[in-house]
PDB file of C-alpha atoms in Angstrom:
ATOM      1  CA  MET A   1     -45.086  29.382 198.799  1.00 45.00           C
ATOM      2  CA  PHE A   2     -45.821  27.609 202.059  1.00 45.00           C
ATOM      3  CA  VAL A   3     -48.982  25.687 200.223  1.00 48.00           C
ATOM      4  CA  LEU A   4     -46.967  24.830 197.443  1.00 50.00           C
ATOM      5  CA  ARG A   5     -44.380  23.130 199.927  1.00 52.00           C
ATOM      6  CA  LEU A   6     -47.145  21.430 201.982  1.00 48.00           C
ATOM      7  CA  ILE A   7     -48.594  19.768 198.554  1.00 48.00           C
ATOM      8  CA  TYR A   8     -44.788  18.443 197.911  1.00 47.00           C
ATOM      9  CA  CYS A   9     -44.774  17.502 200.924  1.00 47.00           C
ATOM     10  CA  VAL A  10     -47.915  15.368 201.149  1.00 42.00           C
ATOM     11  CA  LEU A  11     -47.060  14.017 197.595  1.00 44.00           C
ATOM     12  CA  GLY A  12     -43.586  12.668 198.785  1.00 47.00           C
ATOM     13  CA  LEU A  13     -42.064  15.098 195.725  1.00 50.00           C
ATOM     14  CA  PRO A  14     -39.091  16.977 195.946  1.00 56.00           C
ATOM     15  CA  GLU A  15     -39.663  20.721 194.853  1.00 56.00           C
ATOM     16  CA  ASN A  16     -39.664  21.065 190.876  1.00 57.00           C
ATOM     17  CA  PRO A  17     -39.803  24.591 189.412  1.00 58.00           C
ATOM     18  CA  SER A  18     -41.774  23.154 186.468  1.00 54.00           C
ATOM     19  CA  ILE A  19     -44.462  21.690 188.717  1.00 49.00           C
ATOM     20  CA  THR A  20     -44.593  24.918 190.511  1.00 52.00           C
ATOM     21  CA  ARG A  21     -45.225  26.997 187.395  1.00 52.00           C
ATOM     22  CA  CYS A  22     -48.288  24.451 186.734  1.00 50.00           C
ATOM     23  CA  ILE A  23     -49.525  24.756 190.272  1.00 45.00           C
ATOM     24  CA  PHE A  24     -49.425  28.637 189.663  1.00 47.00           C
ATOM     25  CA  HIS A  25     -51.359  28.493 186.746  1.00 45.00           C
ATOM     26  CA  LEU A  26     -54.041  26.042 188.244  1.00 42.00           C
ATOM     27  CA  THR A  27     -54.808  28.402 191.010  1.00 41.00           C
ATOM     28  CA  SER A  28     -58.288  27.894 190.399  1.00 37.00           C
ATOM     29  CA  SER A  29     -58.353  24.258 190.892  1.00 43.00           C
ATOM     30  CA  VAL A  30     -60.090  22.627 193.330  1.00 44.00           C
ATOM     31  CA  ALA A  31     -57.489  21.099 194.816  1.00 43.00           C
ATOM     32  CA  TYR A  32     -55.203  24.533 195.359  1.00 41.00           C
ATOM     33  CA  ARG A  33     -58.232  25.812 197.211  1.00 48.00           C
ATOM     34  CA  ASP A  34     -58.839  23.144 199.189  1.00 50.00           C
ATOM     35  CA  TRP A  35     -54.869  23.847 200.645  1.00 43.00           C
ATOM     36  CA  LEU A  36     -55.514  27.517 200.773  1.00 46.00           C
ATOM     37  CA  ARG A  37     -58.618  26.877 203.046  1.00 48.00           C
ATOM     38  CA  ILE A  38     -56.789  24.343 205.410  1.00 53.00           C
ATOM     39  CA  VAL A  39     -53.772  26.639 205.973  1.00 52.00           C
ATOM     40  CA  ARG A  40     -56.216  29.471 206.967  1.00 49.00           C
ATOM     41  CA  ALA A  41     -57.092  29.468 210.571  1.00 44.00           C
ATOM     42  CA  SER A  42     -60.092  31.528 209.775  1.00 46.00           C
ATOM     43  CA  SER A  43     -61.495  28.658 207.300  1.00 66.00           C
ATOM     44  CA  VAL A  44     -61.046  25.669 209.660  1.00 76.00           C
ATOM     45  CA  ASP A  45     -64.740  25.609 210.241  1.00 80.00           C
ATOM     46  CA  SER A  46     -65.418  25.265 206.680  1.00 82.00           C
ATOM     47  CA  GLN A  47     -62.892  22.828 206.362  1.00 82.00           C
ATOM     48  CA  ILE A  48     -64.598  20.649 209.088  1.00 89.00           C
ATOM     49  CA  ASP A  49     -67.841  20.918 207.337  1.00 91.00           C
ATOM     50  CA  GLN A  50     -66.407  19.644 204.087  1.00 90.00           C
ATOM     51  CA  ILE A  51     -64.804  16.590 206.180  1.00 92.00           C
ATOM     52  CA  VAL A  52     -68.298  15.855 207.735  1.00 95.00           C
ATOM     53  CA  LYS A  53     -70.206  15.560 204.668  1.00 94.00           C
ATOM     54  CA  LYS A  54     -67.799  13.727 202.400  1.00 94.00           C
ATOM     55  CA  VAL A  55     -67.278  11.581 205.652  1.00 95.00           C
ATOM     56  CA  SER A  56     -70.970  11.065 206.097  1.00 96.00           C
ATOM     57  CA  ALA A  57     -71.125  10.308 202.216  1.00 95.00           C
ATOM     58  CA  GLY A  58     -68.454   7.272 202.687  1.00 94.00           C
ATOM     59  CA  LEU A  59     -70.578   6.049 205.836  1.00 96.00           C
ATOM     60  CA  ALA A  60     -73.608   5.904 203.792  1.00 95.00           C
ATOM     61  CA  ILE A  61     -71.857   3.677 201.445  1.00 94.00           C
ATOM     62  CA  LEU A  62     -70.594   1.657 204.447  1.00 95.00           C
ATOM     63  CA  LYS A  63     -73.896   0.812 205.928  1.00 94.00           C
ATOM     64  CA  ARG A  64     -75.598  -0.397 202.566  1.00 94.00           C
ATOM     65  CA  ALA A  65     -72.607  -2.667 202.031  1.00 93.00           C
ATOM     66  CA  ARG A  66     -72.810  -4.070 205.604  1.00 94.00           C
ATOM     67  CA  ALA A  67     -75.377  -6.867 204.839  1.00 92.00           C
ATOM     68  CA  LEU A  68     -73.151  -7.785 201.944  1.00 93.00           C
ATOM     69  CA  VAL A  69     -69.448  -8.100 202.862  1.00 93.00           C
ATOM     70  CA  PRO A  70     -67.705  -9.364 205.869  1.00 94.00           C
ATOM     71  CA  ARG A  71     -66.590  -7.328 208.730  1.00 95.00           C
ATOM     72  CA  ASP A  72     -62.819  -7.228 207.524  1.00 94.00           C
ATOM     73  CA  THR A  73     -63.880  -5.497 203.977  1.00 94.00           C
ATOM     74  CA  LEU A  74     -65.808  -3.199 206.125  1.00 95.00           C
ATOM     75  CA  ILE A  75     -62.809  -1.800 207.956  1.00 95.00           C
ATOM     76  CA  ASN A  76     -60.952  -2.003 204.424  1.00 94.00           C
ATOM     77  CA  MET A  77     -63.818   0.113 203.131  1.00 94.00           C
ATOM     78  CA  TYR A  78     -63.405   2.350 205.890  1.00 95.00           C
ATOM     79  CA  ASN A  79     -59.896   2.614 205.641  1.00 94.00           C
ATOM     80  CA  ALA A  80     -60.243   3.695 202.100  1.00 93.00           C
ATOM     81  CA  LEU A  81     -63.596   6.417 201.903  1.00 92.00           C
ATOM     82  CA  VAL A  82     -63.387   7.649 205.411  1.00 94.00           C
ATOM     83  CA  VAL A  83     -59.709   7.809 207.204  1.00 94.00           C
ATOM     84  CA  PRO A  84     -58.102   9.721 204.410  1.00 92.00           C
ATOM     85  CA  TYR A  85     -60.653  12.782 205.192  1.00 92.00           C
ATOM     86  CA  PHE A  86     -59.486  12.490 208.919  1.00 93.00           C
ATOM     87  CA  ASP A  87     -55.963  12.670 208.215  1.00 90.00           C
ATOM     88  CA  TYR A  88     -55.593  15.108 205.709  1.00 83.00           C
ATOM     89  CA  CYS A  89     -53.405  17.524 206.592  1.00 80.00           C
ATOM     90  CA  SER A  90     -54.606  17.261 210.071  1.00 85.00           C
ATOM     91  CA  PRO A  91     -51.215  18.654 211.735  1.00 81.00           C
ATOM     92  CA  VAL A  92     -52.577  21.934 209.946  1.00 78.00           C
ATOM     93  CA  TRP A  93     -56.366  22.194 210.865  1.00 79.00           C
ATOM     94  CA  GLY A  94     -55.857  19.651 214.061  1.00 77.00           C
ATOM     95  CA  CYS A  95     -55.964  22.746 216.559  1.00 79.00           C
ATOM     96  CA  ILE A  96     -60.039  22.731 216.092  1.00 85.00           C
ATOM     97  CA  GLY A  97     -62.037  22.998 219.555  1.00 85.00           C
ATOM     98  CA  LYS A  98     -63.979  20.755 221.183  1.00 89.00           C
ATOM     99  CA  CYS A  99     -67.811  21.168 219.559  1.00 91.00           C
ATOM    100  CA  GLN A 100     -65.949  20.253 216.296  1.00 92.00           C
ATOM    101  CA  SER A 101     -64.007  17.699 217.464  1.00 93.00           C
ATOM    102  CA  GLU A 102     -67.077  16.041 218.738  1.00 95.00           C
ATOM    103  CA  ARG A 103     -68.669  16.551 215.534  1.00 95.00           C
ATOM    104  CA  LEU A 104     -65.837  14.428 214.092  1.00 96.00           C
ATOM    105  CA  GLN A 105     -65.782  11.785 216.673  1.00 97.00           C
ATOM    106  CA  LYS A 106     -69.460  11.147 216.525  1.00 97.00           C
ATOM    107  CA  LEU A 107     -68.410  10.279 212.304  1.00 97.00           C
ATOM    108  CA  GLN A 108     -66.103   7.895 214.161  1.00 97.00           C
ATOM    109  CA  ASN A 109     -68.033   6.418 216.366  1.00 97.00           C
ATOM    110  CA  ARG A 110     -70.897   5.996 214.024  1.00 97.00           C
ATOM    111  CA  ALA A 111     -68.650   4.290 211.506  1.00 97.00           C
ATOM    112  CA  ALA A 112     -67.748   1.771 214.572  1.00 97.00           C
ATOM    113  CA  ARG A 113     -71.410   1.054 214.805  1.00 97.00           C
ATOM    114  CA  ILE A 114     -71.931   0.330 211.279  1.00 96.00           C
ATOM    115  CA  ILE A 115     -68.845  -1.989 211.036  1.00 96.00           C
ATOM    116  CA  THR A 116     -69.707  -4.026 214.318  1.00 96.00           C
ATOM    117  CA  ASN A 117     -73.346  -3.866 213.556  1.00 95.00           C
ATOM    118  CA  SER A 118     -74.262  -2.506 217.217  1.00 94.00           C
ATOM    119  CA  ASP A 119     -76.700  -0.527 218.611  1.00 91.00           C
ATOM    120  CA  TYR A 120     -76.323   2.986 220.436  1.00 89.00           C
ATOM    121  CA  MET A 121     -76.653   0.807 223.834  1.00 92.00           C
ATOM    122  CA  THR A 122     -72.923  -0.004 223.442  1.00 93.00           C
ATOM    123  CA  PRO A 123     -70.501   2.807 224.374  1.00 95.00           C
ATOM    124  CA  SER A 124     -68.380   4.059 221.586  1.00 95.00           C
ATOM    125  CA  SER A 125     -65.312   3.450 223.907  1.00 95.00           C
ATOM    126  CA  CYS A 126     -65.898  -0.249 223.872  1.00 96.00           C
ATOM    127  CA  LEU A 127     -66.375  -0.234 220.059  1.00 96.00           C
ATOM    128  CA  LEU A 128     -63.418   1.602 219.436  1.00 97.00           C
ATOM    129  CA  HIS A 129     -61.078  -0.802 221.589  1.00 96.00           C
ATOM    130  CA  ASP A 130     -62.590  -3.963 220.220  1.00 95.00           C
ATOM    131  CA  LEU A 131     -61.884  -2.476 216.694  1.00 96.00           C
ATOM    132  CA  GLY A 132     -58.469  -1.554 217.716  1.00 96.00           C
ATOM    133  CA  TRP A 133     -58.912   1.973 216.542  1.00 97.00           C
ATOM    134  CA  ASP A 134     -57.531   5.457 218.255  1.00 96.00           C
ATOM    135  CA  THR A 135     -59.957   8.213 218.870  1.00 96.00           C
ATOM    136  CA  LEU A 136     -59.654  10.940 216.420  1.00 96.00           C
ATOM    137  CA  GLU A 137     -58.049  13.401 219.000  1.00 94.00           C
ATOM    138  CA  GLU A 138     -55.098  10.713 219.525  1.00 94.00           C
ATOM    139  CA  ARG A 139     -54.926  10.073 215.835  1.00 94.00           C
ATOM    140  CA  ARG A 140     -54.425  13.958 215.406  1.00 92.00           C
ATOM    141  CA  THR A 141     -51.914  14.023 218.177  1.00 90.00           C
ATOM    142  CA  LYS A 142     -49.671  11.189 216.415  1.00 90.00           C
ATOM    143  CA  GLN A 143     -50.159  12.648 213.267  1.00 89.00           C
ATOM    144  CA  LEU A 144     -48.697  16.001 214.283  1.00 87.00           C
ATOM    145  CA  ALA A 145     -45.753  13.879 215.983  1.00 86.00           C
ATOM    146  CA  ILE A 146     -45.153  11.956 213.192  1.00 86.00           C
ATOM    147  CA  THR A 147     -44.607  15.396 211.277  1.00 84.00           C
ATOM    148  CA  MET A 148     -42.545  17.024 213.575  1.00 83.00           C
ATOM    149  CA  TYR A 149     -40.120  13.668 213.754  1.00 83.00           C
ATOM    150  CA  LYS A 150     -39.868  14.018 209.858  1.00 82.00           C
ATOM    151  CA  VAL A 151     -39.270  17.706 210.060  1.00 79.00           C
ATOM    152  CA  VAL A 152     -36.500  17.495 213.058  1.00 79.00           C
ATOM    153  CA  ASN A 153     -34.809  14.861 211.060  1.00 77.00           C
ATOM    154  CA  ASP A 154     -35.201  16.484 207.719  1.00 71.00           C
ATOM    155  CA  HIS A 155     -37.393  13.512 206.302  1.00 70.00           C
ATOM    156  CA  PHE A 156     -39.260  16.177 204.125  1.00 65.00           C
ATOM    157  CA  PRO A 157     -38.517  16.759 200.664  1.00 54.00           C
ATOM    158  CA  PHE A 158     -38.085  20.261 201.347  1.00 58.00           C
ATOM    159  CA  ARG A 159     -36.944  22.076 204.387  1.00 57.00           C
ATOM    160  CA  LEU A 160     -40.121  22.535 206.323  1.00 65.00           C
ATOM    161  CA  HIS A 161     -37.828  22.182 209.398  1.00 66.00           C
ATOM    162  CA  ASN A 162     -36.481  25.880 208.713  1.00 67.00           C
ATOM    163  CA  LEU A 163     -39.655  27.029 210.634  1.00 72.00           C
ATOM    164  CA  PHE A 164     -38.416  25.497 213.670  1.00 73.00           C
ATOM    165  CA  GLN A 165     -35.082  26.205 215.517  1.00 70.00           C
ATOM    166  CA  THR A 166     -33.890  24.183 218.502  1.00 72.00           C
ATOM    167  CA  THR A 167     -33.059  26.034 221.725  1.00 70.00           C
ATOM    168  CA  SER A 168     -29.569  26.227 221.523  1.00 66.00           C
ATOM    169  CA  GLN A 169     -30.016  28.079 218.370  1.00 67.00           C
ATOM    170  CA  VAL A 170     -31.839  30.931 220.142  1.00 66.00           C
ATOM    171  CA  HIS A 171     -30.493  30.966 223.878  1.00 64.00           C
ATOM    172  CA  THR A 172     -26.606  30.455 224.807  1.00 61.00           C
ATOM    173  CA  TYR A 173     -27.374  28.563 227.831  1.00 61.00           C
ATOM    174  CA  ASN A 174     -25.702  25.486 227.838  1.00 58.00           C
ATOM    175  CA  LEU A 175     -28.512  22.959 229.022  1.00 58.00           C
ATOM    176  CA  ARG A 176     -28.342  19.246 227.983  1.00 56.00           C
ATOM    177  CA  SER A 177     -31.599  19.554 226.110  1.00 56.00           C
ATOM    178  CA  SER A 178     -30.696  22.707 224.181  1.00 54.00           C
ATOM    179  CA  ALA A 179     -29.241  20.838 221.263  1.00 57.00           C
ATOM    180  CA  HIS A 180     -32.589  18.603 221.164  1.00 71.00           C
ATOM    181  CA  ASN A 181     -35.473  20.538 222.519  1.00 81.00           C
ATOM    182  CA  LEU A 182     -37.196  22.713 219.663  1.00 78.00           C
ATOM    183  CA  PHE A 183     -37.558  26.446 220.594  1.00 77.00           C
ATOM    184  CA  ILE A 184     -41.446  27.221 221.603  1.00 78.00           C
ATOM    185  CA  PRO A 185     -42.149  30.656 220.280  1.00 78.00           C
ATOM    186  CA  ARG A 186     -44.191  33.035 223.190  1.00 78.00           C
ATOM    187  CA  PRO A 187     -48.020  33.269 221.503  1.00 74.00           C
ATOM    188  CA  LEU A 188     -49.196  37.012 221.502  1.00 75.00           C
ATOM    189  CA  SER A 189     -53.050  35.166 221.499  1.00 73.00           C
ATOM    190  CA  GLU A 190     -55.047  31.981 221.507  1.00 72.00           C
ATOM    191  CA  ALA A 191     -54.593  32.076 217.818  1.00 68.00           C
ATOM    192  CA  GLY A 192     -50.897  31.525 218.380  1.00 70.00           C
ATOM    193  CA  LYS A 193     -51.286  28.467 220.789  1.00 74.00           C
ATOM    194  CA  ARG A 194     -52.951  26.949 217.547  1.00 71.00           C
ATOM    195  CA  SER A 195     -50.177  27.736 215.003  1.00 75.00           C
ATOM    196  CA  LEU A 196     -48.295  24.452 213.607  1.00 75.00           C
ATOM    197  CA  HIS A 197     -45.416  26.564 215.038  1.00 75.00           C
ATOM    198  CA  TYR A 198     -46.432  26.337 218.632  1.00 79.00           C
ATOM    199  CA  ARG A 199     -48.327  23.086 218.615  1.00 84.00           C
ATOM    200  CA  GLY A 200     -45.387  21.264 216.863  1.00 79.00           C
ATOM    201  CA  ALA A 201     -42.713  22.373 218.970  1.00 80.00           C
ATOM    202  CA  THR A 202     -44.715  22.024 222.261  1.00 83.00           C
ATOM    203  CA  LEU A 203     -45.560  18.237 221.274  1.00 82.00           C
ATOM    204  CA  TRP A 204     -42.002  17.246 220.577  1.00 80.00           C
ATOM    205  CA  ASN A 205     -40.524  18.913 223.308  1.00 82.00           C
ATOM    206  CA  SER A 206     -42.980  16.627 225.677  1.00 84.00           C
ATOM    207  CA  LEU A 207     -41.811  13.658 223.859  1.00 82.00           C
ATOM    208  CA  SER A 208     -38.485  14.215 224.545  1.00 66.00           C
ATOM    209  CA  THR A 209     -38.688  14.676 228.160  1.00 62.00           C
ATOM    210  CA  THR A 210     -40.942  11.398 228.570  1.00 60.00           C
ATOM    211  CA  SER A 211     -38.592   9.271 226.298  1.00 56.00           C
TER     212      SER A 211
END
């Protein structure tokens, strides 16, 4: 059911029993299997492999089109052909390690070089700054922050926010921030620190502290 709720979230649809029954009948579909692969922490590596494969195909199209279209069009093509794969359900799989993060960042750097027609002597950071792009790690953090804002303010079509509790719901301490900060579960392992529950609550509380 959690996977189905994530599907409703991304599609921006209210939960519908009829649609739910149809989805259950289509569990062999590629889209449904993709969602299962993303949610399962053990399959994050395979999800990254799929992203690399699809993004690489998009970059090949950009490279072929570079001599035919202006820069603005290349940027639009990048936003249409590449960015959706970087963002797809990133709050769920965004807990990737340094190695996988670097794999994805190299793809974004390559896209920046294609669009700006730059060689490898130019630092990637300069190209990203010129294009006004965040790094992918920064982008994933912002995507998670947006997700948590929607969760806390009940902007999702389903009640995903029930996965989270405020500190005041767990403790009786009368602290000024208790009503706004989320309760951070104590992780029993490193895998627990990579969960959406832990990362989302930790990020939200850090934003509340700095605001």
